[in-house]
Tab-separated table of C-alpha atoms and ligand atoms in Angstrom:
chain	number	residue	atom	x	y	z
A	1	UNK	CA	-11.826	-29.919	73.806
A	2	UNK	CA	-10.131	-26.531	73.907
A	3	UNK	CA	-11.351	-23.529	75.901
A	4	UNK	CA	-13.157	-21.970	72.951
A	5	UNK	CA	-14.978	-25.174	72.000
A	6	UNK	CA	-15.768	-25.778	75.675
A	7	UNK	CA	-17.410	-22.378	75.966
A	8	UNK	CA	-19.528	-22.850	72.842
A	9	UNK	CA	-20.675	-26.303	73.993
A	10	UNK	CA	-21.371	-25.213	77.555
A	11	UNK	CA	-23.656	-22.419	76.387
A	12	UNK	CA	-25.282	-24.460	73.630
A	13	UNK	CA	-24.250	-21.990	70.971
A	14	UNK	CA	-24.449	-22.888	67.285
A	15	UNK	CA	-21.302	-23.985	65.457
A	16	UNK	CA	-21.025	-20.752	63.485
A	17	UNK	CA	-20.367	-18.911	66.746
A	18	UNK	CA	-17.205	-20.975	67.190
A	19	UNK	CA	-16.108	-20.077	63.671
A	20	UNK	CA	-16.739	-16.400	64.361
A	21	UNK	CA	-14.808	-16.537	67.608
A	22	UNK	CA	-11.855	-18.341	66.055
A	23	UNK	CA	-11.830	-16.049	63.043
A	24	UNK	CA	-11.700	-12.965	65.244
A	25	UNK	CA	-9.132	-14.433	67.612
A	26	UNK	CA	-6.709	-16.069	65.192
A	27	UNK	CA	-7.080	-13.916	62.092
A	28	UNK	CA	-8.219	-10.490	63.259
A	29	UNK	CA	-6.046	-10.694	66.360
A	30	UNK	CA	-8.570	-9.218	68.801
A	31	UNK	CA	-7.106	-8.435	72.207
A	32	UNK	CA	-10.290	-8.247	74.299
A	33	UNK	CA	-13.675	-9.927	74.141
A	34	UNK	CA	-15.428	-6.561	73.699
A	35	UNK	CA	-13.930	-6.480	70.217
A	36	UNK	CA	-15.821	-9.624	69.312
A	37	UNK	CA	-18.456	-7.435	67.721
A	38	UNK	CA	-20.200	-10.282	65.902
A	39	UNK	CA	-21.277	-11.712	69.294
A	40	UNK	CA	-24.305	-10.535	71.276
A	41	UNK	CA	-23.445	-8.480	74.340
A	42	UNK	CA	-24.598	-11.056	76.903
A	43	UNK	CA	-22.398	-13.800	75.449
A	44	UNK	CA	-19.449	-11.444	75.319
A	45	UNK	CA	-19.942	-10.757	79.017
A	46	UNK	CA	-19.959	-14.490	79.735
A	47	UNK	CA	-16.790	-14.919	77.688
A	48	UNK	CA	-15.107	-12.224	79.751
A	49	UNK	CA	-15.992	-14.084	82.920
A	50	UNK	CA	-15.120	-17.559	81.755
A	51	UNK	CA	-12.390	-17.533	79.129
A	52	UNK	CA	-9.166	-15.591	79.532
A	53	UNK	CA	-8.361	-13.588	76.410
A	54	UNK	CA	-4.726	-14.672	76.664
A	55	UNK	CA	-2.973	-17.557	78.397
A	56	UNK	CA	0.420	-15.895	78.941
A	57	UNK	CA	1.141	-13.226	81.532
A	58	UNK	CA	3.836	-10.748	82.585
A	59	UNK	CA	5.068	-10.617	79.028
A	60	UNK	CA	8.413	-8.940	78.519
A	61	UNK	CA	9.840	-8.437	75.081
A	62	UNK	CA	13.421	-7.500	74.256
A	63	UNK	CA	14.514	-6.384	70.799
A	64	UNK	CA	17.999	-7.346	69.610
A	65	UNK	CA	20.547	-4.668	68.722
A	66	UNK	CA	20.091	-5.100	65.001
A	67	UNK	CA	16.321	-4.882	65.407
A	68	UNK	CA	15.816	-8.123	63.538
A	69	UNK	CA	14.837	-10.287	66.446
A	70	UNK	CA	12.560	-9.993	69.430
A	71	UNK	CA	12.646	-12.276	72.417
A	72	UNK	CA	9.553	-12.858	74.473
A	73	UNK	CA	9.674	-14.024	78.051
A	74	UNK	CA	6.258	-14.727	79.545
A	75	UNK	CA	4.633	-16.790	82.283
A	76	UNK	CA	1.783	-19.261	82.426
A	77	UNK	CA	-1.025	-18.746	84.889
A	78	UNK	CA	0.906	-20.915	87.391
A	79	UNK	CA	4.077	-18.840	86.873
A	80	UNK	CA	6.064	-21.167	84.637
A	81	UNK	CA	8.471	-19.382	82.292
A	82	UNK	CA	7.848	-19.539	78.548
A	83	UNK	CA	10.067	-18.198	75.790
A	84	UNK	CA	9.525	-17.409	72.162
A	85	UNK	CA	11.573	-15.546	69.588
A	86	UNK	CA	10.668	-13.581	66.489
A	87	UNK	CA	13.210	-13.402	63.661
A	88	UNK	CA	12.857	-11.137	60.668
A	89	UNK	CA	14.730	-11.537	57.421
A	90	UNK	CA	14.065	-10.109	53.968
A	91	UNK	CA	11.968	-13.080	52.984
A	92	UNK	CA	10.542	-14.460	56.195
A	93	UNK	CA	9.133	-13.622	59.568
A	94	UNK	CA	9.764	-16.670	61.738
A	95	UNK	CA	8.612	-17.373	65.261
A	96	UNK	CA	10.463	-19.916	67.375
A	97	UNK	CA	8.193	-21.313	70.065
A	98	UNK	CA	8.421	-23.467	73.176
A	99	UNK	CA	6.314	-26.530	73.900
A	100	UNK	CA	7.424	-26.881	77.526
A	101	UNK	CA	8.671	-24.752	80.374
A	102	UNK	CA	12.175	-26.155	80.760
A	103	UNK	CA	12.971	-29.590	79.361
A	104	UNK	CA	13.304	-33.038	80.969
A	105	UNK	CA	15.876	-34.272	78.426
A	106	UNK	CA	18.714	-32.346	80.032
A	107	UNK	CA	21.213	-32.266	77.158
A	108	UNK	CA	24.434	-31.074	78.728
A	109	UNK	CA	25.195	-28.199	76.357
A	110	UNK	CA	21.668	-26.756	76.317
A	111	UNK	CA	20.560	-23.966	78.664
A	112	UNK	CA	16.989	-25.202	78.614
A	113	UNK	CA	18.149	-28.703	79.485
A	114	UNK	CA	20.189	-27.364	82.362
A	115	UNK	CA	17.407	-25.241	83.832
A	116	UNK	CA	15.341	-28.333	84.638
A	117	UNK	CA	11.775	-29.212	83.786
A	118	UNK	CA	8.629	-27.532	85.023
A	119	UNK	CA	5.807	-28.766	82.828
A	120	UNK	CA	4.471	-29.293	79.329
A	121	UNK	CA	2.563	-26.383	77.869
A	122	UNK	CA	-1.057	-26.633	76.820
A	123	UNK	CA	-2.047	-26.211	73.198
A	124	UNK	CA	-3.299	-22.732	73.968
A	125	UNK	CA	-0.065	-21.724	75.715
A	126	UNK	CA	1.865	-22.914	72.665
A	127	UNK	CA	-0.384	-21.155	70.161
A	128	UNK	CA	-0.519	-17.930	72.180
A	129	UNK	CA	3.234	-17.490	71.744
A	130	UNK	CA	2.542	-17.198	68.040
A	131	UNK	CA	-0.463	-14.970	68.754
A	132	UNK	CA	1.665	-12.605	70.852
A	133	UNK	CA	3.805	-11.739	67.841
A	134	UNK	CA	0.952	-12.019	65.356
A	135	UNK	CA	-0.990	-9.354	67.256
A	136	UNK	CA	2.026	-7.042	67.232
A	137	UNK	CA	2.628	-7.569	63.519
A	138	UNK	CA	-1.074	-7.205	62.679
A	139	UNK	CA	-0.905	-3.563	63.746
A	140	UNK	CA	1.893	-3.021	61.208
A	141	UNK	CA	0.017	-4.983	58.543
A	142	UNK	CA	2.611	-7.743	58.657
A	143	UNK	CA	2.246	-11.430	59.393
A	144	UNK	CA	4.235	-14.444	60.495
A	145	UNK	CA	5.363	-16.658	57.630
A	146	UNK	CA	7.159	-19.487	59.485
A	147	UNK	CA	6.900	-21.237	62.814
A	148	UNK	CA	9.611	-23.459	64.280
A	149	UNK	CA	9.208	-25.630	67.369
A	150	UNK	CA	12.766	-24.976	68.495
A	151	UNK	CA	12.278	-23.172	71.760
A	152	UNK	CA	12.185	-24.789	75.152
A	153	UNK	CA	11.120	-28.392	75.472
A	154	UNK	CA	10.972	-31.625	73.534
A	155	UNK	CA	7.999	-31.708	71.126
A	156	UNK	CA	7.862	-35.527	71.027
A	157	UNK	CA	7.263	-35.574	74.792
A	158	UNK	CA	4.282	-33.234	74.448
A	159	UNK	CA	3.058	-34.634	71.182
A	160	UNK	CA	-0.722	-34.275	71.515
A	161	UNK	CA	-0.541	-30.573	72.357
A	162	UNK	CA	2.026	-29.986	69.624
A	163	UNK	CA	-0.150	-31.748	67.029
A	164	UNK	CA	-3.193	-29.743	68.085
A	165	UNK	CA	-1.171	-26.533	67.945
A	166	UNK	CA	-0.084	-27.405	64.402
A	167	UNK	CA	-3.734	-27.966	63.446
A	168	UNK	CA	-4.609	-24.498	64.727
A	169	UNK	CA	-1.682	-22.865	62.905
A	170	UNK	CA	-2.754	-24.508	59.666
A	171	UNK	CA	-6.554	-24.670	59.877
A	172	UNK	CA	-7.320	-21.529	61.859
A	173	UNK	CA	-4.460	-19.209	60.971
A	174	UNK	CA	-4.035	-20.424	57.420
A	175	UNK	CA	-0.331	-21.202	57.611
A	176	UNK	CA	1.263	-23.567	55.128
A	177	UNK	CA	2.504	-26.859	56.603
A	178	UNK	CA	5.694	-26.411	54.631
A	179	UNK	CA	6.424	-23.313	56.690
A	180	UNK	CA	6.282	-25.145	59.997
A	181	UNK	CA	9.226	-27.116	61.422
A	182	UNK	CA	9.285	-29.419	64.419
A	183	UNK	CA	12.647	-30.228	65.954
A	184	UNK	CA	13.342	-33.255	68.107
A	185	UNK	CA	16.262	-34.724	69.971
A	186	UNK	CA	15.183	-38.171	68.745
A	187	UNK	CA	12.462	-39.946	70.724
A	188	UNK	CA	11.891	-42.704	68.207
A	189	UNK	CA	8.444	-44.148	69.132
A	190	UNK	CA	6.844	-40.705	69.332
A	191	UNK	CA	8.699	-39.596	66.209
A	192	UNK	CA	7.272	-42.598	64.343
A	193	UNK	CA	3.777	-41.626	65.460
A	194	UNK	CA	4.436	-38.036	64.435
A	195	UNK	CA	5.658	-39.172	61.025
A	196	UNK	CA	2.518	-41.240	60.552
A	197	UNK	CA	0.085	-38.435	61.297
A	198	UNK	CA	2.283	-35.646	59.964
A	199	UNK	CA	0.439	-33.403	57.552
A	200	UNK	CA	3.631	-32.288	55.845
A	201	UNK	CA	5.345	-30.304	58.551
A	202	UNK	CA	9.137	-30.285	58.219
A	203	UNK	CA	11.165	-32.417	60.592
A	204	UNK	CA	14.486	-31.370	62.102
A	205	UNK	CA	16.660	-33.668	64.190
A	206	UNK	CA	19.040	-32.410	66.848
A	207	UNK	CA	21.949	-34.632	65.883
A	208	UNK	CA	25.005	-32.727	67.169
A	209	UNK	CA	27.268	-35.767	66.940
A	210	UNK	CA	28.631	-38.010	64.191
A	211	UNK	CA	28.600	-41.137	66.349
A	212	UNK	CA	26.895	-42.789	69.295
A	213	UNK	CA	29.797	-42.183	71.682
A	214	UNK	CA	29.784	-38.394	71.369
A	215	UNK	CA	26.007	-38.223	71.218
A	216	UNK	CA	25.728	-40.201	74.410
A	217	UNK	CA	28.157	-37.848	76.123
A	218	UNK	CA	26.325	-34.643	75.288
A	219	UNK	CA	22.714	-35.888	75.046
A	220	UNK	CA	22.802	-38.839	77.462
A	221	UNK	CA	19.125	-39.078	78.374
A	222	UNK	CA	17.809	-39.549	74.875
A	223	UNK	CA	20.852	-41.109	73.196
A	224	UNK	CA	21.225	-43.964	75.662
A	225	UNK	CA	17.625	-45.062	75.202
A	226	UNK	CA	17.411	-44.374	71.468
A	227	UNK	CA	20.783	-45.112	69.875
A	228	UNK	CA	21.984	-43.384	66.755
A	229	UNK	CA	21.725	-46.420	64.475
A	230	UNK	CA	18.034	-46.935	65.316
A	231	UNK	CA	17.401	-43.228	64.802
A	232	UNK	CA	19.119	-43.303	61.407
A	233	UNK	CA	17.113	-46.366	60.385
A	234	UNK	CA	13.849	-44.613	61.255
A	235	UNK	CA	14.830	-41.477	59.368
A	236	UNK	CA	16.024	-43.306	56.257
A	237	UNK	CA	12.713	-45.195	56.134
A	238	UNK	CA	10.853	-41.905	56.364
A	239	UNK	CA	12.914	-40.372	53.561
A	240	UNK	CA	12.267	-43.384	51.353
A	241	UNK	CA	8.555	-43.453	52.069
A	242	UNK	CA	7.845	-39.744	51.738
A	243	UNK	CA	10.692	-38.466	49.594
A	244	UNK	CA	10.964	-35.654	52.131
A	245	UNK	CA	14.197	-34.136	53.302
A	246	UNK	CA	15.289	-34.242	56.939
A	247	UNK	CA	17.223	-31.363	58.473
A	248	UNK	CA	19.976	-32.292	60.879
A	249	UNK	CA	20.961	-29.670	63.392
A	250	UNK	CA	24.614	-29.809	64.288
A	251	UNK	CA	25.762	-27.325	66.886
A	252	UNK	CA	29.512	-26.927	66.713
A	253	UNK	CA	31.312	-27.123	70.038
A	254	UNK	CA	35.031	-26.696	70.431
A	255	UNK	CA	36.867	-29.989	70.874
A	256	UNK	CA	33.600	-31.897	71.249
A	257	UNK	CA	32.282	-32.551	67.756
A	258	UNK	CA	34.151	-30.221	65.410
A	259	UNK	CA	37.271	-32.088	64.226
A	260	UNK	CA	38.034	-33.028	60.625
A	261	UNK	CA	37.545	-36.677	61.573
A	262	UNK	CA	34.116	-35.806	62.954
A	263	UNK	CA	33.253	-34.166	59.627
A	264	UNK	CA	34.336	-37.249	57.699
A	265	UNK	CA	32.397	-39.496	60.054
A	266	UNK	CA	29.299	-37.348	59.740
A	267	UNK	CA	29.607	-37.485	55.957
A	268	UNK	CA	29.714	-41.278	56.059
A	269	UNK	CA	26.755	-41.409	58.430
A	270	UNK	CA	24.596	-39.261	56.174
A	271	UNK	CA	25.807	-40.509	52.812
A	272	UNK	CA	22.950	-41.157	50.382
A	273	UNK	CA	20.422	-39.556	52.733
A	274	UNK	CA	17.934	-36.966	51.591
A	275	UNK	CA	19.045	-34.357	54.073
A	276	UNK	CA	20.425	-30.965	54.941
A	277	UNK	CA	22.933	-30.393	57.701
A	278	UNK	CA	22.325	-27.157	59.505
A	279	UNK	CA	25.565	-26.183	61.182
A	280	UNK	CA	24.965	-23.903	64.142
A	281	UNK	CA	27.534	-21.806	65.945
A	282	UNK	CA	27.314	-22.792	69.583
A	283	UNK	CA	26.074	-19.978	71.718
A	284	UNK	CA	28.355	-19.873	74.702
A	285	UNK	CA	26.033	-20.398	77.609
A	286	UNK	CA	26.704	-19.890	81.250
A	287	UNK	CA	28.542	-23.171	81.619
A	288	UNK	CA	32.290	-23.183	81.025
A	289	UNK	CA	32.187	-26.729	79.807
A	290	UNK	CA	31.187	-26.036	76.229
A	291	UNK	CA	32.637	-23.358	73.973
A	292	UNK	CA	31.872	-22.421	70.410
A	293	UNK	CA	34.139	-23.696	67.657
A	294	UNK	CA	36.466	-21.249	65.952
A	295	UNK	CA	35.406	-19.865	62.578
A	296	UNK	CA	38.277	-21.732	60.949
A	297	UNK	CA	37.182	-25.059	62.381
A	298	UNK	CA	33.627	-24.429	61.257
A	299	UNK	CA	34.860	-23.544	57.763
A	300	UNK	CA	37.042	-26.662	57.544
A	301	UNK	CA	34.176	-28.820	58.796
A	302	UNK	CA	31.810	-27.327	56.283
A	303	UNK	CA	34.289	-27.808	53.437
A	304	UNK	CA	34.622	-31.491	54.219
A	305	UNK	CA	30.837	-31.966	54.195
A	306	UNK	CA	30.609	-30.132	50.861
A	307	UNK	CA	33.490	-32.138	49.377
A	308	UNK	CA	31.658	-35.305	50.389
A	309	UNK	CA	28.453	-34.143	48.752
A	310	UNK	CA	26.516	-33.495	51.968
A	311	UNK	CA	24.095	-30.548	51.680
A	312	UNK	CA	24.796	-28.051	54.393
A	313	UNK	CA	24.206	-24.520	55.584
A	314	UNK	CA	25.703	-22.419	58.320
A	315	UNK	CA	23.245	-20.446	60.377
A	316	UNK	CA	23.857	-16.705	60.422
A	317	UNK	CA	25.103	-15.186	63.602
A	318	UNK	CA	21.679	-13.611	63.890
A	319	UNK	CA	20.075	-17.036	64.006
A	320	UNK	CA	22.741	-17.979	66.473
A	321	UNK	CA	21.718	-15.037	68.571
A	322	UNK	CA	18.185	-16.359	68.604
A	323	UNK	CA	19.197	-19.814	69.733
A	324	UNK	CA	20.893	-18.211	72.676
A	325	UNK	CA	17.512	-16.971	73.683
A	326	UNK	CA	15.974	-20.408	73.882
A	327	UNK	CA	16.325	-21.336	77.517
A	328	UNK	CA	18.833	-18.663	78.324
A	329	UNK	CA	16.450	-15.814	78.962
A	330	UNK	CA	14.473	-17.722	81.529
A	331	UNK	CA	17.654	-19.034	83.139
A	332	UNK	CA	19.242	-15.600	83.398
A	333	UNK	CA	16.020	-14.206	84.844
A	334	UNK	CA	15.690	-16.996	87.401
A	335	UNK	CA	19.313	-16.558	88.512
A	336	UNK	CA	18.933	-12.826	89.014
A	337	UNK	CA	15.839	-13.166	91.168
B	1	SAH	N1	14.099	-30.305	72.143
B	1	SAH	C1	14.076	-30.123	70.750
B	1	SAH	C2	13.627	-28.739	70.354
B	1	SAH	C3	14.566	-27.627	70.767
B	1	SAH	S1	15.388	-27.086	69.360
B	1	SAH	C4	15.408	-30.455	70.165
B	1	SAH	O1	16.379	-30.563	70.900
B	1	SAH	O2	15.481	-30.626	68.948
B	1	SAH	C5	16.672	-26.127	69.985
B	1	SAH	C6	17.951	-26.419	69.234
B	1	SAH	O3	19.004	-25.573	69.729
B	1	SAH	C7	18.403	-27.842	69.439
B	1	SAH	O4	18.958	-28.350	68.257
B	1	SAH	C8	19.451	-27.663	70.507
B	1	SAH	O5	20.314	-28.748	70.536
B	1	SAH	C9	20.115	-26.381	70.106
B	1	SAH	N2	20.845	-25.715	71.170
B	1	SAH	C10	20.659	-25.816	72.498
B	1	SAH	N3	21.524	-25.021	73.164
B	1	SAH	C11	22.269	-24.393	72.216
B	1	SAH	C12	23.323	-23.429	72.279
B	1	SAH	N4	23.770	-22.961	73.428
B	1	SAH	N5	23.842	-22.997	71.109
B	1	SAH	C13	23.351	-23.458	69.935
B	1	SAH	N6	22.367	-24.343	69.830
B	1	SAH	C14	21.831	-24.821	70.950
B	2	SF4	FE1	15.658	-30.406	75.596
B	2	SF4	FE2	16.265	-30.043	73.046
B	2	SF4	FE3	17.631	-28.748	74.961
B	2	SF4	FE4	17.957	-31.361	74.653
B	2	SF4	S1	18.488	-29.779	73.175
B	2	SF4	S2	17.652	-30.297	76.600
B	2	SF4	S3	15.922	-31.986	74.059
B	2	SF4	S4	15.496	-28.485	74.464
């Protein structure tokens, strides 16, 4: 039971009160309980005492130079860092959210993975990242169109909260499932469960390697336990069953996974799959170990995929900019303190 339901039950209030509360919170973006004008004064006072109006604190928001993205750094009530990013394009307003503070998977090239793991976020902490930006946009008569679970953390390792957050985005905020994407590094049992209960949310897989050897090197924790061939088998079954396309994220790192041979191998791996490869320019993080691939290498890689009939896109540098934010903001902040 979430905090809102808990409050309604505790005070024996009728069901319509919950609907009113949720409507005002998720749709009208109220920022204090006094604004809940449909509620009697005495219940509003109780709400103020018992239910925090927001679950994130010390919010700091930085706008990128081009004004198209905003990065939120906030803290949970027990001071765990949370990050979210807003990206605006002509067609979409996307929010990238975190489901954990840090991440236990520890992929070697990922800032979040390198910062360690603090804890999973609650459903409310996940949803409130969306609400932070939704409230801001509401004042300008704008709204979020897309949500991606591509911030800090591994959604499959916090599945219940992620599923509940999706329900709120869809049922309470009225978002379309097709405009929500969940990304995973490949925890197969949880992914299978997610696929079973999935209401139509898009699935993205952090692949980043054309073979088991490279994947194991850069994503050891998950790749050793869930090898690439089992992952591919699971995903092919899903494509066949649902006729839905999988997005593969492939972050290009110099000398790691960006050779012409790697491109050929990736093409073979994904041949006949219903998929899209999302090539991402690696955002040089604070480690010297990984560097972004040159533009020429990325172009050559992309050409080979295209020649082999593999659907692909290259993320704009602005998207790239955003990925840098996931994990990096909190890490930079922690290091400077
Ligand atoms: N844990 C999930 C959700 C996070 S998604 C997952 O891994 O899928 C964040 C995406 O950004 C992942 O594909 C991740 O591999 C990628 N990423 C991490 N660090 C990056 C960096 N420095 N540059 C570009 N992409 C990065
Ligand atoms: Fe965690 Fe994903 Fe980063 Fe790996 S890539 S450490 S799973 S956030």
